[in-house]
Short mmCIF file of C-alpha atoms in Angstrom, two decimals:
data_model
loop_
_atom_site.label_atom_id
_atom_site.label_comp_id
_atom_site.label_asym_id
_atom_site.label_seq_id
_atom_site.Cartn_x
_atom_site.Cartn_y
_atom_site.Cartn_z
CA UNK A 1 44.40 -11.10 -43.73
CA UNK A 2 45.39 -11.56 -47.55
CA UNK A 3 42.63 -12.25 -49.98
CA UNK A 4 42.72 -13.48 -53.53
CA UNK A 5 39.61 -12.92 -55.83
CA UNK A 6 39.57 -14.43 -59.48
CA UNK A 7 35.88 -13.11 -60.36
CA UNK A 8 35.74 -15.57 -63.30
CA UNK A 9 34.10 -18.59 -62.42
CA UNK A 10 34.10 -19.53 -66.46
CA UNK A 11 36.20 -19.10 -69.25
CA UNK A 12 36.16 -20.40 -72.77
CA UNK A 13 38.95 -20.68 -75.52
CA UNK A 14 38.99 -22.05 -79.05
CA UNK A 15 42.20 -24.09 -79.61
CA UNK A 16 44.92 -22.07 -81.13
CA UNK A 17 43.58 -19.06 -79.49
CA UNK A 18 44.57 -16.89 -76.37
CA UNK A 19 42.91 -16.35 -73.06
CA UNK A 20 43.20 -14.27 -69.83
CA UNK A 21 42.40 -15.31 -66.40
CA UNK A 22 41.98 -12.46 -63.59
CA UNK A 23 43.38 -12.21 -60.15
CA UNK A 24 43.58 -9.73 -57.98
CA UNK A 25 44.61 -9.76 -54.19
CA UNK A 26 44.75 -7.98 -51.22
CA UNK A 27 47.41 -7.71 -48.90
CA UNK A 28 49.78 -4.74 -46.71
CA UNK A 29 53.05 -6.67 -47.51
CA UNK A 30 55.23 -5.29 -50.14
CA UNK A 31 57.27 -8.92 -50.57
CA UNK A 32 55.45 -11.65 -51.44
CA UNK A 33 55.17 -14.53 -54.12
CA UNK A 34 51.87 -15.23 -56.74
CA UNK A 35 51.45 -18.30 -58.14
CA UNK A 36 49.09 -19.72 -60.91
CA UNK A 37 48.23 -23.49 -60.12
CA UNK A 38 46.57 -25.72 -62.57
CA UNK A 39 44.08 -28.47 -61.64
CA UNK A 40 43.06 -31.21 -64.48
CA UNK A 41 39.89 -33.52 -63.58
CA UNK A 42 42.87 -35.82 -61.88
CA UNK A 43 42.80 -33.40 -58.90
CA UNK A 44 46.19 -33.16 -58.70
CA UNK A 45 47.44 -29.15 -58.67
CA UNK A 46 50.64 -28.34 -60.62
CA UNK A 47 52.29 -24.94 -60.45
CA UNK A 48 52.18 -23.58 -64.12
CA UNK A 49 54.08 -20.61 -63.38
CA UNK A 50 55.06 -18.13 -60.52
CA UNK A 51 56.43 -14.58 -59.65
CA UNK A 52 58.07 -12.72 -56.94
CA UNK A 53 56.74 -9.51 -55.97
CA UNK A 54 60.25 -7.74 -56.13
CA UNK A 55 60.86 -8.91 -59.90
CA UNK A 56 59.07 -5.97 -61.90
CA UNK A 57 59.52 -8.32 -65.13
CA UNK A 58 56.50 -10.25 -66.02
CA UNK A 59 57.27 -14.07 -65.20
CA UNK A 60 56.93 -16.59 -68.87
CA UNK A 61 57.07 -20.10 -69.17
CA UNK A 62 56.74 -21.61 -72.68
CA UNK A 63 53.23 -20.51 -73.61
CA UNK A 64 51.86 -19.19 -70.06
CA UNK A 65 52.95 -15.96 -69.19
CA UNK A 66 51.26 -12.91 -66.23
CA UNK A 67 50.33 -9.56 -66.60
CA UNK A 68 52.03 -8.25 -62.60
CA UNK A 69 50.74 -4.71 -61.66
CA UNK A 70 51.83 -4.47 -58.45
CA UNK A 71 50.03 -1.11 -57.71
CA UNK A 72 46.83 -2.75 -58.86
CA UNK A 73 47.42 -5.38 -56.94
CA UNK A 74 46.30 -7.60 -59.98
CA UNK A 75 47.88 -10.77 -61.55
CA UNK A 76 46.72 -12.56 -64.46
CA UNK A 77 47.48 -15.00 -66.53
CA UNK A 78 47.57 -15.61 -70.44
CA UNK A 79 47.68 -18.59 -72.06
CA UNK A 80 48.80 -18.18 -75.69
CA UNK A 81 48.10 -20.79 -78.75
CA UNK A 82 45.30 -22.57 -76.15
CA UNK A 83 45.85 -26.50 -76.47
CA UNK A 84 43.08 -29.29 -75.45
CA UNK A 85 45.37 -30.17 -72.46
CA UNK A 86 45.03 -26.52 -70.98
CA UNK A 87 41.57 -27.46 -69.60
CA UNK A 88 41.21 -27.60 -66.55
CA UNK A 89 40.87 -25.19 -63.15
CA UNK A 90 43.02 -22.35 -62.62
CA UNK A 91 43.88 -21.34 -59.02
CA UNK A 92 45.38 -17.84 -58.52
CA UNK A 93 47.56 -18.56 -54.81
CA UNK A 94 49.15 -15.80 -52.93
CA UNK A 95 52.29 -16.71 -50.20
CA UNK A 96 54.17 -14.29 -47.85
CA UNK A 97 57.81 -15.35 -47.42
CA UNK A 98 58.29 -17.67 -44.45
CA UNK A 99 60.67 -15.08 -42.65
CA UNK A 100 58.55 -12.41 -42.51
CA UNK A 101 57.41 -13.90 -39.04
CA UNK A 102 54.19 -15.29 -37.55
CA UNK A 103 53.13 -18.96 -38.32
CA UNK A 104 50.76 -17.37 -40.83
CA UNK A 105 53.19 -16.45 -42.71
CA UNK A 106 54.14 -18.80 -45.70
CA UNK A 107 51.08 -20.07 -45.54
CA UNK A 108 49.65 -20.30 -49.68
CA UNK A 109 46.10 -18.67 -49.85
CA UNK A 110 44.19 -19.51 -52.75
CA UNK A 111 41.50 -17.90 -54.92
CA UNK A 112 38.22 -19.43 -56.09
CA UNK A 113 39.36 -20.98 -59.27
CA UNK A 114 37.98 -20.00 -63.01
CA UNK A 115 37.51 -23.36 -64.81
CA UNK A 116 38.79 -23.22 -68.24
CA UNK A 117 37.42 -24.94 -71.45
CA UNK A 118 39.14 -24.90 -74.63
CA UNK A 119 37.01 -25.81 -77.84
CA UNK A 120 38.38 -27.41 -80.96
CA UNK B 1 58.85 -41.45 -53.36
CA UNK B 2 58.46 -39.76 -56.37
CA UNK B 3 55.64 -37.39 -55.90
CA UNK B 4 52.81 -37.09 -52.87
CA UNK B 5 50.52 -40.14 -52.28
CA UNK B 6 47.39 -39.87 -51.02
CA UNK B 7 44.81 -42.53 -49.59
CA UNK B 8 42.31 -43.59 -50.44
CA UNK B 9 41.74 -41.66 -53.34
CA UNK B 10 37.70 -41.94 -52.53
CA UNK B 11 35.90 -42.68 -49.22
CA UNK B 12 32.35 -43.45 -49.03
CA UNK B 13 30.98 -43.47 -44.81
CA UNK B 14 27.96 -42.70 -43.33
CA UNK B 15 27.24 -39.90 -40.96
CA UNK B 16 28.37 -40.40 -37.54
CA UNK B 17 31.73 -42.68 -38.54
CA UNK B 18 35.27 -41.94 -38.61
CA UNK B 19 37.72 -41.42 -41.22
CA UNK B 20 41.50 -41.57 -41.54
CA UNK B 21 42.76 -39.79 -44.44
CA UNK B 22 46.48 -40.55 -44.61
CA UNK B 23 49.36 -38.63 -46.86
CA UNK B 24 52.96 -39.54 -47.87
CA UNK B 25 54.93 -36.99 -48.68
CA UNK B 26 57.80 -36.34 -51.06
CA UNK B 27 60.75 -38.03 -49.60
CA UNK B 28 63.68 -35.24 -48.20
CA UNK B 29 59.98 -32.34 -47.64
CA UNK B 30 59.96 -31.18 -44.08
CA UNK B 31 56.68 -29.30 -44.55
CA UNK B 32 53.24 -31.15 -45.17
CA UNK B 33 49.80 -29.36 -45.75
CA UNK B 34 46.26 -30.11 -45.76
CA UNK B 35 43.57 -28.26 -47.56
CA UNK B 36 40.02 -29.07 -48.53
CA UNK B 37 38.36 -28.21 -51.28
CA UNK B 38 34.01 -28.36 -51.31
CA UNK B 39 32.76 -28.71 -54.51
CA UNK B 40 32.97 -25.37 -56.78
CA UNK B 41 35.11 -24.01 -54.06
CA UNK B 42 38.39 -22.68 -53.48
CA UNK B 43 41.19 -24.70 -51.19
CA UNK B 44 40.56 -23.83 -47.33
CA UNK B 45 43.94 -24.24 -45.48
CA UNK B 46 43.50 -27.02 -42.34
CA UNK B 47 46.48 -27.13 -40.87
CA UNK B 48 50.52 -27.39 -41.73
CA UNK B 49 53.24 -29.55 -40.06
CA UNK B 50 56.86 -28.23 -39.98
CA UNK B 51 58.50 -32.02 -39.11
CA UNK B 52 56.76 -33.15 -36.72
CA UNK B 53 54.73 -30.25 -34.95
CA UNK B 54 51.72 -28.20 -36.31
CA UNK B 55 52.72 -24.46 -35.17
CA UNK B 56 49.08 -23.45 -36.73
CA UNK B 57 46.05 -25.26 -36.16
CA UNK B 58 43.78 -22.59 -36.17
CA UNK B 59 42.12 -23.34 -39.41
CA UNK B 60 40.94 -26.89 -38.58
CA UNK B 61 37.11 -26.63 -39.02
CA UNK B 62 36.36 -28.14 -35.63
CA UNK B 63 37.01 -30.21 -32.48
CA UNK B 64 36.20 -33.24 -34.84
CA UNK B 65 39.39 -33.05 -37.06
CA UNK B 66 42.65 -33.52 -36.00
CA UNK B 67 45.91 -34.31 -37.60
CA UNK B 68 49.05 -35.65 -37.08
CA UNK B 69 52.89 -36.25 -38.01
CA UNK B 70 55.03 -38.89 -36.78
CA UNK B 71 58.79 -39.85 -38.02
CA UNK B 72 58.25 -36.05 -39.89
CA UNK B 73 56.92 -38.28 -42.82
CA UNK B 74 53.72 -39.65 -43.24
CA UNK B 75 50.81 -37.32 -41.59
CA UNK B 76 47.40 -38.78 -41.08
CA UNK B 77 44.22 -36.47 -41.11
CA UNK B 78 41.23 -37.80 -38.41
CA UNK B 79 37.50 -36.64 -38.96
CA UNK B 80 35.33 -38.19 -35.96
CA UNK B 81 31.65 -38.50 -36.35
CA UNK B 82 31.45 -37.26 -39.67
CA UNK B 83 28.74 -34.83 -40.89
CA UNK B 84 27.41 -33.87 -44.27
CA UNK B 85 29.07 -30.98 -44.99
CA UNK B 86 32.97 -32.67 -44.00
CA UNK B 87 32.09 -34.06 -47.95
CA UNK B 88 34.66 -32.70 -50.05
CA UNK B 89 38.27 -33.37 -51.57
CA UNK B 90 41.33 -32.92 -48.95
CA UNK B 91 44.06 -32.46 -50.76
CA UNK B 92 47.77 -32.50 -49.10
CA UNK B 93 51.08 -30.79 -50.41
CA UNK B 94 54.36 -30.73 -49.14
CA UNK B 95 57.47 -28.48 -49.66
CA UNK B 96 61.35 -28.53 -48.81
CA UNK B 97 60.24 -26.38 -45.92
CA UNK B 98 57.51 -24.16 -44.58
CA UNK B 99 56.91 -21.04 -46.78
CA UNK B 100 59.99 -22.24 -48.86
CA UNK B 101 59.83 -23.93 -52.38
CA UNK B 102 57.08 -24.74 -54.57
CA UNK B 103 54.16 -26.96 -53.01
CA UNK B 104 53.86 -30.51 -54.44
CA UNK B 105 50.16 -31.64 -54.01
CA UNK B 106 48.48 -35.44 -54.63
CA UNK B 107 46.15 -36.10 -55.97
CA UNK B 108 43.83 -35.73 -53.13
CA UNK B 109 40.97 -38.05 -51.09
CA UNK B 110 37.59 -37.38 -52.27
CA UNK B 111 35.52 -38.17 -48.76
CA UNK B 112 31.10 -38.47 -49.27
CA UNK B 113 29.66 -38.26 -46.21
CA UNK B 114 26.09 -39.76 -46.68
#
């Protein structure tokens, strides 16, 4: 069975400043997808970025980008120029493609979460 | 509609009731998903629905919860006589299809089991 670990349970940033989150992950599959979700104190998860396994470039949007090392099996995240609106969970989620096979395929497993605080 | 609705967004009940937990999901998404998240915790997977049929129910916590899917829209999640530890947030997503496309999630049902 996949696993995703993020052993930070806490991480702080001063605004204007950068930040890593950790992932790492466990799995026998050599296509798959990684995802960084973000949670705000309104519950509601939205997908800051993604990347597919096969892609050997680092995914970026805006001022998110990962760190992929495939061989590591490690995936983290940086947030650059940290805003107050960046606080909030992080969620590391791991996803086999659909037609590898199996129903548990496709299925999105997710890490722990490392809750984020940025100080202004 | 525009994004996923869930309701209600919090549900107080003793221990012993039941609860309905119902989600909407994005108008055109064949896939629906419930998870459940205990406080401090990660999401634990429950169960998916491709249209209308749940190929894996196997991570349901027990006999007490159930789900379903009718019209391959809105899905409703059951908990029968409720314990303590069912408290938590249950949270459901849906996507164009199963393991395609980005999940959309709401903003989740925050149940307290007292």
């Amino acid at each position: 069975a996949q696993t995703v670990t993020q052993s930070q349970p806490e991480m702080s940033v001063q605004e204007a400043e950068t930040v890593t989150l950790s992932c790492t992950y466990d799995t026998s599959e050599s296509d798959y997808y990684l995802f960084w979700y973000k949670q705000p104190p309104s519950r509601q998860m939205i997908l800051v970025i993604r990347q597919e396994a096969y892609k050997q470039q680092n995914a970026t949007e805006n001022r998110f980008s990962v760190n992929f090392q495939k061989a590591a099996k490690s995936f983290s995240l940086k947030i650059s120029d940290s805003q107050l609106g960046d606080a909030a969970m992080y969620f590391c989620a791991y996803r086999t493609p659909s037609l590898a096979g199996g129903t548990s395929y496709g299925k999105l497993t997710f890490g722990q979460g490392t809750i984020l605080t940025v100080h202004p | 509609g525009a994004g996923v609705s869930q309701s209600p967004s919090n549900k107080v009940t003793e221990k012993g009731k039941d609860v309905e937990l119902r989600c909407d999901p994005i108008s055109g998404h064949t896939a629906l998903y419930w998870y459940r998240q205990s406080l401090g915790q990660g999401l634990e997977f429950l169960i998916y629905f491709q249209g209308n049929s749940a190929p894996d129910k196997s991570g349901l916590p027990s006999d007490r919860f159930s789900a379903e899917r009718t019209g391959g829209s809105v899905s409703t999640l059951t908990i029968q006589r409720t314990q303590q530890e069912d408290s938590a947030v249950y949270l459901c997503a849906s996507s164009l299809a199963w393991g395609v496309g980005e999940l959309f999630f709401g903003e989740g049902s925050r149940l307290t089991v007292l």
